Amino acid sequence: MAWSSTSLKLLWFILPLLLVAGFVVVTGPQASIYNWLPFSHYLRTLNNGSSTSTLVNQKDDAPNVTFSSVAQKRCSKLEKLEAGLAKARAAILKENKNWNNQTEDEYIPHGPMYLNATAFHRSYLEMEKKFKVYVYKEGEPPVFHFGPCKHTYAIEGYFIHAMEISKFRTSDPNKAHVYFLPMSVTMLTQFIYVRDSHEWGLMKNTALDYVNVISNKYPYWNRSLGADHFILACHDWGPEISFAIPYLYKNSIRALCNANTSEKFNPTKDVPIPEIHLPYGTTEGLLGGPPPSERPVLVFFAGGLHGPIRPILLQHWENKDKDVQIHKYLPKGISYYDMIKKSKYCICPSGYEVASPRMVEGIYMGCVPVLIKDNYVIPFSDVLNWNTFSVIIPVKDIPNLKKILLDIPQEKYLEMQKRGIQIRKHFEVNSPPKRYDVFHMILHSIWLRRLNVRIRDVDES
C-alpha cells in the first residue's frame, strides 16, 4: 500500500499532538508513518476497565481504568458517539486527498502559515457539524460558571461564558463528545485562597470536591477516568490545581496558558491557549497598526524582572542601543501600545511562567513576535506554522539578539509581518464568537485531541 505525500501530511497534522486510540490499527505500511512524526506520542485505547497503550518512544504513565456497571449499560450510546468520530476521521482523510477547497466558506485557510491548510479546513468543518460539549451544571459562581473578562486572565471568563451559550453545547450528556468542568482558577485564587498564606489546600480541595460531585452523580467521568473531560485555566496556578486530581492531570484535556513541559504539560493531550490581556474586556483599540515603513524601532520590550529570562535580556540590552528598545520601566510619557506599533519586532520573553500576553499583543498590532522561551508549547501549534510569522530565539542567543534580527532579509520580515496580520483572526476575542476566532481555535484544539481518543466497551474487545 503506497502512501501519497498528501496523506502523510494529513496524518502528520492529526497525530503528533494527540492521544491516539484503538481506532488505529498499526500494521504493515501504516506503521511506518510514525517515523515521520516530529515527536513522540501514545497509541492508547480506553477498553472496558483498562487503559492499554502501544508505546511510541515515550513512557506511558496512564493509569488502569475500571468501568462502573452504569457505564457498561450505556455502551450502545457510546458506540454511536465513537462511530460518528470515526466517520469524521475518515472524512478528513478522504477529503484531504481530493478536496479542491471549492466551497462557499466565508474563510478558507490557505498559505504557509498553516502546517496543512486543507486538513485544518476539513477538520474545522467536521467539528462544526459534529462536535458536542456538555457543560456540567453543578457549582455556583463566582468560582464556577464565571470568570474574569478583563485584564491578563480574561480568556477564562470569556471562554466559560462563550461555551455556555455556544451552539456546540448540548443539554444531553449522552450526546456529548467531551465534558467541560466550568471552573475558574483565577476565581479560586480570589475567593478561596487566603492571600499570602502560601496554602494551596483549600483551592485544591475545592477542585477535588467538584470532581467528586460530578463523578458520583454522572457516569461519564468514571467511564473514561476523565479522558473525555476538559478544564481551561489561564492563571499561572492552573497546572498546580490540576495536580490535586491525579486523573485530571494524567488523563483529562487541560487547556492552559501556562503550557510548560517542565511543569508536566503534556502536548499529546493538553491544549496550549494564548494569554490575552484585555484592559477593558474587549479588543477595541488593540487591533491594527501602521505599515512596516512606519515602524522605526527594530525591537521593543518593556517589563519587570520576572523569572530567569528577563534579567538576562535587560542585562545585555537595557539602554544599550537605540535600535533595541529594552526597558524595565517605560520613560514617562511613552505609551506601551504606541511603542508596539512603532516597532518591527516585539520580544515575548517568559516571566515567572512561560505564557505572556505580549505574543498576542504583537500579532494584534502588526509587530512580529520574538519568542524567547524554554519548554513552551506555543498555542495552536497543532495547526499554525509559527516559523512563518514569528522569530523563535533560544535563551542562550539573547546576546546576539540584534544581529539575529538584522540578518533577517527585509523581504522575509515583510512576509512574516503580513502573515501575522493574516492569522490574527485566530487570536481575536469576539462577543459573540465568530468562526475561526480564538474561542473556536481553542475548541478545535480540544476537538483534535478528542478525535484521537476512543473509549471502548466490553463488547468491542
GROMACS .gro file of C-alpha atoms in nm:
model
  461
    1MET     CA    1   0.000   0.000   0.000
    2ALA     CA    2   0.161   0.326  -0.108
    3TRP     CA    3   0.113   0.647   0.084
    4SER     CA    4   0.096   0.975  -0.106
    5SER     CA    5   0.276   1.280   0.029
    6THR     CA    6  -0.066   1.440   0.086
    7SER     CA    7  -0.176   1.150   0.304
    8LEU     CA    8   0.143   1.170   0.507
    9LYS     CA    9   0.093   1.543   0.560
   10LEU     CA   10  -0.259   1.479   0.685
   11LEU     CA   11  -0.151   1.216   0.934
   12TRP     CA   12   0.136   1.439   1.044
   13PHE     CA   13  -0.127   1.707   1.110
   14ILE     CA   14  -0.362   1.493   1.315
   15LEU     CA   15  -0.144   1.255   1.510
   16PRO     CA   16   0.166   1.414   1.661
   17LEU     CA   17   0.000   1.613   1.936
   18LEU     CA   18  -0.270   1.371   2.029
   19LEU     CA   19  -0.368   1.082   2.248
   20VAL     CA   20  -0.432   0.831   1.975
   21ALA     CA   21  -0.655   0.534   2.040
   22GLY     CA   22  -0.785   0.198   1.930
   23PHE     CA   23  -0.935   0.300   1.600
   24VAL     CA   24  -0.579   0.299   1.464
   25VAL     CA   25  -0.455  -0.043   1.356
   26VAL     CA   26  -0.080  -0.020   1.329
   27THR     CA   27   0.008  -0.288   1.075
   28GLY     CA   28   0.209  -0.309   0.755
   29PRO     CA   29   0.279   0.019   0.576
   30GLN     CA   30   0.070   0.222   0.821
   31ALA     CA   31   0.320   0.157   1.098
   32SER     CA   32   0.591   0.332   0.902
   33ILE     CA   33   0.415   0.668   0.916
   34TYR     CA   34   0.512   0.712   1.281
   35ASN     CA   35   0.869   0.762   1.168
   36TRP     CA   36   0.755   1.088   1.010
   37LEU     CA   37   0.621   1.239   1.330
   38PRO     CA   38   0.814   1.531   1.483
   39PHE     CA   39   0.788   1.400   1.840
   40SER     CA   40   0.665   1.103   2.040
   41HIS     CA   41   0.306   1.018   2.127
   42TYR     CA   42   0.086   0.745   2.267
   43LEU     CA   43  -0.142   0.497   2.098
   44ARG     CA   44  -0.400   0.438   2.366
   45THR     CA   45  -0.735   0.268   2.398
   46LEU     CA   46  -0.968   0.302   2.694
   47ASN     CA   47  -1.105  -0.050   2.689
   48ASN     CA   48  -1.371  -0.160   2.941
   49GLY     CA   49  -1.174  -0.111   3.253
   50SER     CA   50  -0.816  -0.089   3.141
   51SER     CA   51  -0.601   0.160   2.959
   52THR     CA   52  -0.376  -0.030   2.720
   53SER     CA   53  -0.107   0.152   2.527
   54THR     CA   54   0.122   0.089   2.238
   55LEU     CA   55   0.440   0.276   2.322
   56VAL     CA   56   0.598   0.505   2.065
   57ASN     CA   57   0.927   0.639   2.205
   58GLN     CA   58   0.766   0.761   2.524
   59LYS     CA   59   0.690   0.622   2.867
   60ASP     CA   60   0.320   0.559   2.929
   61ASP     CA   61   0.207   0.659   3.275
   62ALA     CA   62  -0.166   0.623   3.204
   63PRO     CA   63  -0.348   0.452   3.491
   64ASN     CA   64  -0.561   0.140   3.476
   65VAL     CA   65  -0.931   0.212   3.439
   66THR     CA   66  -1.233   0.041   3.589
   67PHE     CA   67  -1.576   0.091   3.437
   68SER     CA   68  -1.884   0.113   3.651
   69SER     CA   69  -2.186  -0.107   3.575
   70VAL     CA   70  -2.378   0.208   3.481
   71ALA     CA   71  -2.116   0.291   3.220
   72GLN     CA   72  -2.143  -0.057   3.069
   73LYS     CA   73  -2.519  -0.018   3.025
   74ARG     CA   74  -2.458   0.292   2.816
   75CYS     CA   75  -2.229   0.119   2.569
   76SER     CA   76  -2.468   0.141   2.274
   77LYS     CA   77  -2.487   0.520   2.301
   78LEU     CA   78  -2.113   0.531   2.345
   79GLU     CA   79  -2.064   0.322   2.032
   80LYS     CA   80  -2.276   0.567   1.833
   81LEU     CA   81  -2.061   0.855   1.951
   82GLU     CA   82  -1.743   0.672   1.859
   83ALA     CA   83  -1.884   0.576   1.519
   84GLY     CA   84  -1.952   0.943   1.449
   85LEU     CA   85  -1.596   1.033   1.537
   86ALA     CA   86  -1.468   0.752   1.314
   87LYS     CA   87  -1.667   0.898   1.024
   88ALA     CA   88  -1.514   1.239   1.091
   89ARG     CA   89  -1.165   1.091   1.080
   90ALA     CA   90  -1.243   0.912   0.755
   91ALA     CA   91  -1.390   1.228   0.601
   92ILE     CA   92  -1.079   1.429   0.687
   93LEU     CA   93  -0.852   1.166   0.531
   94LYS     CA   94  -1.067   1.117   0.220
   95GLU     CA   95  -1.131   1.483   0.150
   96ASN     CA   96  -0.768   1.576   0.205
   97LYS     CA   97  -0.676   1.359  -0.095
   98ASN     CA   98  -0.930   1.501  -0.337
   99TRP     CA   99  -1.058   1.827  -0.195
  100ASN     CA  100  -1.007   2.139  -0.406
  101ASN     CA  101  -1.133   2.384  -0.142
  102GLN     CA  102  -1.410   2.500  -0.374
  103THR     CA  103  -1.662   2.576  -0.102
  104GLU     CA  104  -1.875   2.873  -0.011
  105ASP     CA  105  -1.697   2.925   0.318
  106GLU     CA  106  -1.656   3.286   0.427
  107TYR     CA  107  -1.295   3.200   0.510
  108ILE     CA  108  -1.074   2.925   0.369
  109PRO     CA  109  -0.740   2.869   0.544
  110HIS     CA  110  -0.451   2.881   0.300
  111GLY     CA  111  -0.086   2.971   0.286
  112PRO     CA  112   0.237   2.869   0.461
  113MET     CA  113   0.109   2.997   0.797
  114TYR     CA  114  -0.067   2.659   0.831
  115LEU     CA  115   0.100   2.323   0.875
  116ASN     CA  116  -0.166   2.173   0.649
  117ALA     CA  117  -0.433   2.423   0.549
  118THR     CA  118  -0.655   2.170   0.371
  119ALA     CA  119  -0.658   1.926   0.662
  120PHE     CA  120  -0.728   2.207   0.907
  121HIS     CA  121  -1.020   2.335   0.699
  122ARG     CA  122  -1.173   1.989   0.663
  123SER     CA  123  -1.126   1.917   1.033
  124TYR     CA  124  -1.279   2.252   1.128
  125LEU     CA  125  -1.587   2.184   0.915
  126GLU     CA  126  -1.624   1.837   1.067
  127MET     CA  127  -1.605   1.997   1.411
  128GLU     CA  128  -1.881   2.241   1.319
  129LYS     CA  129  -2.103   1.957   1.201
  130LYS     CA  130  -2.047   1.704   1.477
  131PHE     CA  131  -1.878   1.828   1.793
  132LYS     CA  132  -2.090   1.842   2.109
  133VAL     CA  133  -1.985   1.963   2.452
  134TYR     CA  134  -2.168   1.904   2.777
  135VAL     CA  135  -2.115   2.173   3.041
  136TYR     CA  136  -2.171   2.042   3.391
  137LYS     CA  137  -2.439   2.248   3.566
  138GLU     CA  138  -2.307   2.184   3.916
  139GLY     CA  139  -2.123   2.457   4.102
  140GLU     CA  140  -2.207   2.816   4.187
  141PRO     CA  141  -2.050   3.148   4.088
  142PRO     CA  142  -1.809   3.310   4.136
  143VAL     CA  143  -1.576   3.007   4.127
  144PHE     CA  144  -1.788   2.808   3.880
  145HIS     CA  145  -1.972   2.926   3.567
  146PHE     CA  146  -1.796   3.260   3.599
  147GLY     CA  147  -1.454   3.410   3.544
  148PRO     CA  148  -1.261   3.730   3.477
  149CYS     CA  149  -1.340   3.905   3.150
  150LYS     CA  150  -1.078   4.180   3.181
  151HIS     CA  151  -0.702   4.201   3.216
  152THR     CA  152  -0.448   3.919   3.186
  153TYR     CA  153  -0.666   3.616   3.261
  154ALA     CA  154  -0.970   3.735   3.067
  155ILE     CA  155  -0.975   3.424   2.849
  156GLU     CA  156  -1.108   3.222   3.145
  157GLY     CA  157  -1.428   3.418   3.187
  158TYR     CA  158  -1.466   3.474   2.814
  159PHE     CA  159  -1.442   3.104   2.730
  160ILE     CA  160  -1.675   2.993   3.011
  161HIS     CA  161  -1.940   3.242   2.902
  162ALA     CA  162  -1.898   3.165   2.531
  163MET     CA  163  -1.914   2.791   2.595
  164GLU     CA  164  -2.236   2.818   2.791
  165ILE     CA  165  -2.414   2.999   2.506
  166SER     CA  166  -2.242   2.813   2.223
  167LYS     CA  167  -2.413   2.607   1.954
  168PHE     CA  168  -2.162   2.334   2.041
  169ARG     CA  169  -2.318   2.292   2.385
  170THR     CA  170  -2.562   2.006   2.428
  171SER     CA  171  -2.811   1.963   2.710
  172ASP     CA  172  -2.796   1.584   2.668
  173PRO     CA  173  -2.476   1.443   2.821
  174ASN     CA  174  -2.525   1.118   2.630
  175LYS     CA  175  -2.469   1.308   2.305
  176ALA     CA  176  -2.152   1.482   2.421
  177HIS     CA  177  -1.805   1.405   2.292
  178VAL     CA  178  -1.640   1.599   2.574
  179TYR     CA  179  -1.743   1.732   2.915
  180PHE     CA  180  -1.643   2.076   3.039
  181LEU     CA  181  -1.566   2.148   3.404
  182PRO     CA  182  -1.664   2.520   3.421
  183MET     CA  183  -1.423   2.617   3.698
  184SER     CA  184  -1.214   2.935   3.702
  185VAL     CA  185  -0.873   2.900   3.866
  186THR     CA  186  -0.846   3.278   3.879
  187MET     CA  187  -1.167   3.293   4.082
  188LEU     CA  188  -1.029   3.020   4.309
  189THR     CA  189  -0.730   3.241   4.384
  190GLN     CA  190  -0.951   3.542   4.453
  191PHE     CA  191  -1.227   3.383   4.662
  192ILE     CA  192  -1.080   3.067   4.815
  193TYR     CA  193  -0.710   3.139   4.856
  194VAL     CA  194  -0.603   3.326   5.168
  195ARG     CA  195  -0.368   3.597   5.045
  196ASP     CA  196  -0.001   3.549   5.139
  197SER     CA  197  -0.081   3.225   5.322
  198HIS     CA  198   0.106   3.008   5.069
  199GLU     CA  199  -0.154   2.744   5.147
  200TRP     CA  200  -0.292   2.558   4.847
  201GLY     CA  201  -0.510   2.313   5.036
  202LEU     CA  202  -0.844   2.496   5.019
  203MET     CA  203  -0.817   2.559   4.646
  204LYS     CA  204  -0.713   2.204   4.567
  205ASN     CA  205  -0.986   2.059   4.787
  206THR     CA  206  -1.247   2.276   4.613
  207ALA     CA  207  -1.140   2.138   4.275
  208LEU     CA  208  -1.126   1.782   4.406
  209ASP     CA  209  -1.469   1.811   4.570
  210TYR     CA  210  -1.617   1.930   4.241
  211VAL     CA  211  -1.486   1.628   4.052
  212ASN     CA  212  -1.613   1.401   4.328
  213VAL     CA  213  -1.960   1.554   4.294
  214ILE     CA  214  -1.984   1.507   3.918
  215SER     CA  215  -1.826   1.161   3.927
  216ASN     CA  216  -2.078   1.043   4.187
  217LYS     CA  217  -2.375   1.199   4.007
  218TYR     CA  218  -2.288   1.107   3.647
  219PRO     CA  219  -2.125   0.800   3.486
  220TYR     CA  220  -1.910   0.989   3.236
  221TRP     CA  221  -1.604   1.068   3.446
  222ASN     CA  222  -1.576   0.711   3.571
  223ARG     CA  223  -1.634   0.573   3.221
  224SER     CA  224  -1.310   0.723   3.093
  225LEU     CA  225  -1.142   0.837   3.416
  226GLY     CA  226  -1.162   1.190   3.282
  227ALA     CA  227  -1.007   1.132   2.939
  228ASP     CA  228  -1.302   1.297   2.761
  229HIS     CA  229  -1.324   1.585   3.011
  230PHE     CA  230  -1.151   1.921   2.995
  231ILE     CA  231  -1.075   2.228   3.201
  232LEU     CA  232  -0.949   2.569   3.092
  233ALA     CA  233  -0.719   2.781   3.306
  234CYS     CA  234  -0.509   3.084   3.224
  235HIS     CA  235  -0.391   3.164   3.574
  236ASP     CA  236  -0.034   3.060   3.647
  237TRP     CA  237  -0.156   2.823   3.916
  238GLY     CA  238  -0.375   2.621   3.679
  239PRO     CA  239  -0.133   2.327   3.646
  240GLU     CA  240  -0.077   2.309   4.022
  241ILE     CA  241  -0.451   2.299   4.095
  242SER     CA  242  -0.492   2.015   3.845
  243PHE     CA  243  -0.235   1.805   4.032
  244ALA     CA  244  -0.486   1.772   4.316
  245ILE     CA  245  -0.685   1.535   4.094
  246PRO     CA  246  -0.450   1.268   3.953
  247TYR     CA  247  -0.680   1.157   3.672
  248LEU     CA  248  -0.744   1.518   3.573
  249TYR     CA  249  -0.372   1.581   3.540
  250LYS     CA  250  -0.292   1.243   3.380
  251ASN     CA  251  -0.594   1.183   3.158
  252SER     CA  252  -0.803   1.495   3.104
  253ILE     CA  253  -0.752   1.764   2.844
  254ARG     CA  254  -0.608   2.065   3.023
  255ALA     CA  255  -0.635   2.386   2.820
  256LEU     CA  256  -0.367   2.603   2.980
  257CYS     CA  257  -0.193   2.933   2.918
  258ASN     CA  258   0.095   2.804   3.129
  259ALA     CA  259   0.191   2.535   2.876
  260ASN     CA  260   0.527   2.448   3.028
  261THR     CA  261   0.659   2.099   2.956
  262SER     CA  262   0.894   2.126   3.254
  263GLU     CA  263   0.581   2.156   3.472
  264LYS     CA  264   0.418   1.841   3.330
  265PHE     CA  265   0.229   2.000   3.042
  266ASN     CA  266   0.173   1.711   2.801
  267PRO     CA  267   0.123   1.827   2.439
  268THR     CA  268  -0.007   1.484   2.340
  269LYS     CA  269  -0.329   1.553   2.533
  270ASP     CA  270  -0.317   1.907   2.677
  271VAL     CA  271  -0.404   2.224   2.484
  272PRO     CA  272  -0.187   2.539   2.495
  273ILE     CA  273  -0.401   2.852   2.484
  274PRO     CA  274  -0.299   3.216   2.434
  275GLU     CA  275  -0.281   3.462   2.720
  276ILE     CA  276  -0.469   3.773   2.608
  277HIS     CA  277  -0.463   4.095   2.807
  278LEU     CA  278  -0.790   4.286   2.766
  279PRO     CA  279  -0.769   4.609   2.969
  280TYR     CA  280  -1.137   4.687   2.919
  281GLY     CA  281  -1.278   4.346   2.833
  282THR     CA  282  -1.271   4.390   2.454
  283THR     CA  283  -1.012   4.423   2.177
  284GLU     CA  284  -1.126   4.776   2.096
  285GLY     CA  285  -0.819   4.988   2.026
  286LEU     CA  286  -0.587   4.686   2.025
  287LEU     CA  287  -0.622   4.570   1.665
  288GLY     CA  288  -0.418   4.716   1.382
  289GLY     CA  289  -0.110   4.930   1.343
  290PRO     CA  290   0.094   5.124   1.090
  291PRO     CA  291   0.262   4.959   0.791
  292PRO     CA  292   0.622   4.832   0.815
  293SER     CA  293   0.757   5.151   0.656
  294GLU     CA  294   0.632   5.349   0.957
  295ARG     CA  295   0.799   5.133   1.222
  296PRO     CA  296   1.136   5.296   1.302
  297VAL     CA  297   1.222   5.080   1.607
  298LEU     CA  298   1.392   4.747   1.537
  299VAL     CA  299   1.276   4.566   1.851
  300PHE     CA  300   1.090   4.654   2.171
  301PHE     CA  301   1.027   4.514   2.517
  302ALA     CA  302   0.913   4.664   2.846
  303GLY     CA  303   0.852   4.463   3.160
  304GLY     CA  304   0.962   4.377   3.510
  305LEU     CA  305   1.232   4.135   3.622
  306HIS     CA  306   1.007   3.831   3.649
  307GLY     CA  307   1.160   3.488   3.612
  308PRO     CA  308   1.505   3.384   3.489
  309ILE     CA  309   1.496   3.513   3.128
  310ARG     CA  310   1.412   3.881   3.163
  311PRO     CA  311   1.714   3.969   3.384
  312ILE     CA  312   1.941   3.826   3.112
  313LEU     CA  313   1.760   4.029   2.848
  314LEU     CA  314   1.787   4.354   3.043
  315GLN     CA  315   2.146   4.287   3.143
  316HIS     CA  316   2.253   4.267   2.780
  317TRP     CA  317   2.028   4.527   2.620
  318GLU     CA  318   1.870   4.777   2.860
  319ASN     CA  319   1.968   5.129   2.748
  320LYS     CA  320   2.248   4.985   2.533
  321ASP     CA  321   2.128   5.051   2.178
  322LYS     CA  322   1.877   5.296   2.030
  323ASP     CA  323   1.754   5.029   1.785
  324VAL     CA  324   1.695   4.779   2.065
  325GLN     CA  325   1.440   4.940   2.295
  326ILE     CA  326   1.453   4.722   2.607
  327HIS     CA  327   1.310   4.874   2.924
  328LYS     CA  328   1.231   4.766   3.276
  329TYR     CA  329   1.009   5.071   3.302
  330LEU     CA  330   0.899   5.288   3.012
  331PRO     CA  331   1.011   5.652   3.025
  332LYS     CA  332   0.744   5.892   3.144
  333GLY     CA  333   0.504   5.995   2.871
  334ILE     CA  334   0.579   5.695   2.649
  335SER     CA  335   0.282   5.471   2.565
  336TYR     CA  336   0.335   5.096   2.579
  337TYR     CA  337   0.095   5.027   2.293
  338ASP     CA  338   0.241   5.312   2.085
  339MET     CA  339   0.584   5.151   2.119
  340ILE     CA  340   0.448   4.819   1.994
  341LYS     CA  341   0.302   4.997   1.692
  342LYS     CA  342   0.633   5.174   1.622
  343SER     CA  343   0.836   4.852   1.633
  344LYS     CA  344   0.917   4.590   1.373
  345TYR     CA  345   0.973   4.314   1.628
  346CYS     CA  346   0.833   4.269   1.981
  347ILE     CA  347   1.007   4.048   2.234
  348CYS     CA  348   0.792   3.796   2.419
  349PRO     CA  349   1.007   3.650   2.699
  350SER     CA  350   0.880   3.423   2.973
  351GLY     CA  351   0.825   3.571   3.316
  352TYR     CA  352   0.779   3.353   3.621
  353GLU     CA  353   0.571   3.137   3.388
  354VAL     CA  354   0.612   3.070   3.017
  355ALA     CA  355   0.294   3.243   2.896
  356SER     CA  356   0.288   3.613   2.814
  357PRO     CA  357   0.023   3.841   2.662
  358ARG     CA  358   0.297   4.016   2.460
  359MET     CA  359   0.280   3.748   2.193
  360VAL     CA  360  -0.083   3.823   2.112
  361GLU     CA  361  -0.030   4.198   2.151
  362GLY     CA  362   0.234   4.179   1.880
  363ILE     CA  363   0.004   3.983   1.649
  364TYR     CA  364  -0.282   4.225   1.717
  365MET     CA  365  -0.076   4.533   1.631
  366GLY     CA  366   0.140   4.406   1.345
  367CYS     CA  367   0.464   4.367   1.542
  368VAL     CA  368   0.640   4.038   1.461
  369PRO     CA  369   0.667   3.834   1.785
  370VAL     CA  370   1.013   3.727   1.900
  371LEU     CA  371   0.962   3.430   2.130
  372ILE     CA  372   1.234   3.377   2.390
  373LYS     CA  373   1.112   3.086   2.595
  374ASP     CA  374   1.226   2.742   2.702
  375ASN     CA  375   0.991   2.444   2.742
  376TYR     CA  376   0.696   2.637   2.597
  377VAL     CA  377   0.432   2.476   2.375
  378ILE     CA  378   0.303   2.757   2.153
  379PRO     CA  379  -0.076   2.799   2.118
  380PHE     CA  380  -0.238   2.638   1.813
  381SER     CA  381   0.092   2.480   1.707
  382ASP     CA  382  -0.116   2.178   1.601
  383VAL     CA  383  -0.242   2.399   1.315
  384LEU     CA  384  -0.018   2.705   1.275
  385ASN     CA  385   0.339   2.715   1.145
  386TRP     CA  386   0.482   2.973   1.383
  387ASN     CA  387   0.815   2.986   1.200
  388THR     CA  388   0.642   3.170   0.915
  389PHE     CA  389   0.520   3.470   1.118
  390SER     CA  390   0.739   3.485   1.430
  391VAL     CA  391   1.103   3.458   1.532
  392ILE     CA  392   1.194   3.192   1.787
  393ILE     CA  393   1.521   3.250   1.971
  394PRO     CA  394   1.672   3.026   2.240
  395VAL     CA  395   1.768   3.194   2.566
  396LYS     CA  396   2.138   3.135   2.501
  397ASP     CA  397   2.121   3.361   2.194
  398ILE     CA  398   1.998   3.672   2.378
  399PRO     CA  399   2.343   3.838   2.345
  400ASN     CA  400   2.310   3.802   1.966
  401LEU     CA  401   1.956   3.941   1.952
  402LYS     CA  402   2.028   4.245   1.734
  403LYS     CA  403   2.245   4.054   1.489
  404ILE     CA  404   1.984   3.779   1.452
  405LEU     CA  405   1.711   4.030   1.370
  406LEU     CA  406   1.925   4.241   1.137
  407ASP     CA  407   2.027   3.927   0.949
  408ILE     CA  408   1.664   3.862   0.857
  409PRO     CA  409   1.620   3.989   0.500
  410GLN     CA  410   1.373   4.273   0.456
  411GLU     CA  411   1.165   4.061   0.220
  412LYS     CA  412   1.133   3.787   0.482
  413TYR     CA  413   1.039   4.039   0.752
  414LEU     CA  414   0.766   4.181   0.529
  415GLU     CA  415   0.632   3.830   0.467
  416MET     CA  416   0.626   3.750   0.839
  417GLN     CA  417   0.453   4.077   0.921
  418LYS     CA  418   0.190   4.020   0.653
  419ARG     CA  419   0.130   3.661   0.760
  420GLY     CA  420   0.089   3.767   1.121
  421ILE     CA  421  -0.189   4.001   1.015
  422GLN     CA  422  -0.348   3.722   0.811
  423ILE     CA  423  -0.365   3.479   1.104
  424ARG     CA  424  -0.469   3.747   1.355
  425LYS     CA  425  -0.833   3.638   1.330
  426HIS     CA  426  -0.740   3.316   1.513
  427PHE     CA  427  -0.646   3.517   1.824
  428GLU     CA  428  -0.928   3.770   1.819
  429VAL     CA  429  -1.182   3.780   2.101
  430ASN     CA  430  -1.536   3.833   1.975
  431SER     CA  431  -1.864   3.855   2.162
  432PRO     CA  432  -2.046   3.659   2.044
  433PRO     CA  433  -1.771   3.437   1.899
  434LYS     CA  434  -1.708   3.428   1.523
  435ARG     CA  435  -1.587   3.140   1.309
  436TYR     CA  436  -1.213   3.072   1.332
  437ASP     CA  437  -1.163   3.316   1.620
  438VAL     CA  438  -0.982   3.235   1.945
  439PHE     CA  439  -1.283   3.061   2.101
  440HIS     CA  440  -1.324   2.832   1.801
  441MET     CA  441  -0.948   2.771   1.773
  442ILE     CA  442  -0.934   2.657   2.135
  443LEU     CA  443  -1.236   2.437   2.075
  444HIS     CA  444  -1.074   2.294   1.761
  445SER     CA  445  -0.762   2.200   1.957
  446ILE     CA  446  -0.985   2.018   2.206
  447TRP     CA  447  -1.173   1.853   1.916
  448LEU     CA  448  -0.846   1.721   1.772
  449ARG     CA  449  -0.747   1.562   2.098
  450ARG     CA  450  -1.088   1.403   2.147
  451LEU     CA  451  -1.086   1.289   1.786
  452ASN     CA  452  -0.794   1.065   1.866
  453VAL     CA  453  -0.921   0.901   2.183
  454ARG     CA  454  -1.155   0.606   2.160
  455ILE     CA  455  -1.345   0.479   2.460
  456ARG     CA  456  -1.433   0.115   2.407
  457ASP     CA  457  -1.680  -0.112   2.585
  458VAL     CA  458  -1.663  -0.479   2.673
  459ASP     CA  459  -1.850  -0.600   2.364
  460GLU     CA  460  -1.590  -0.446   2.134
  461SER     CA  461  -1.286  -0.602   2.296
   0.00000   0.00000   0.00000
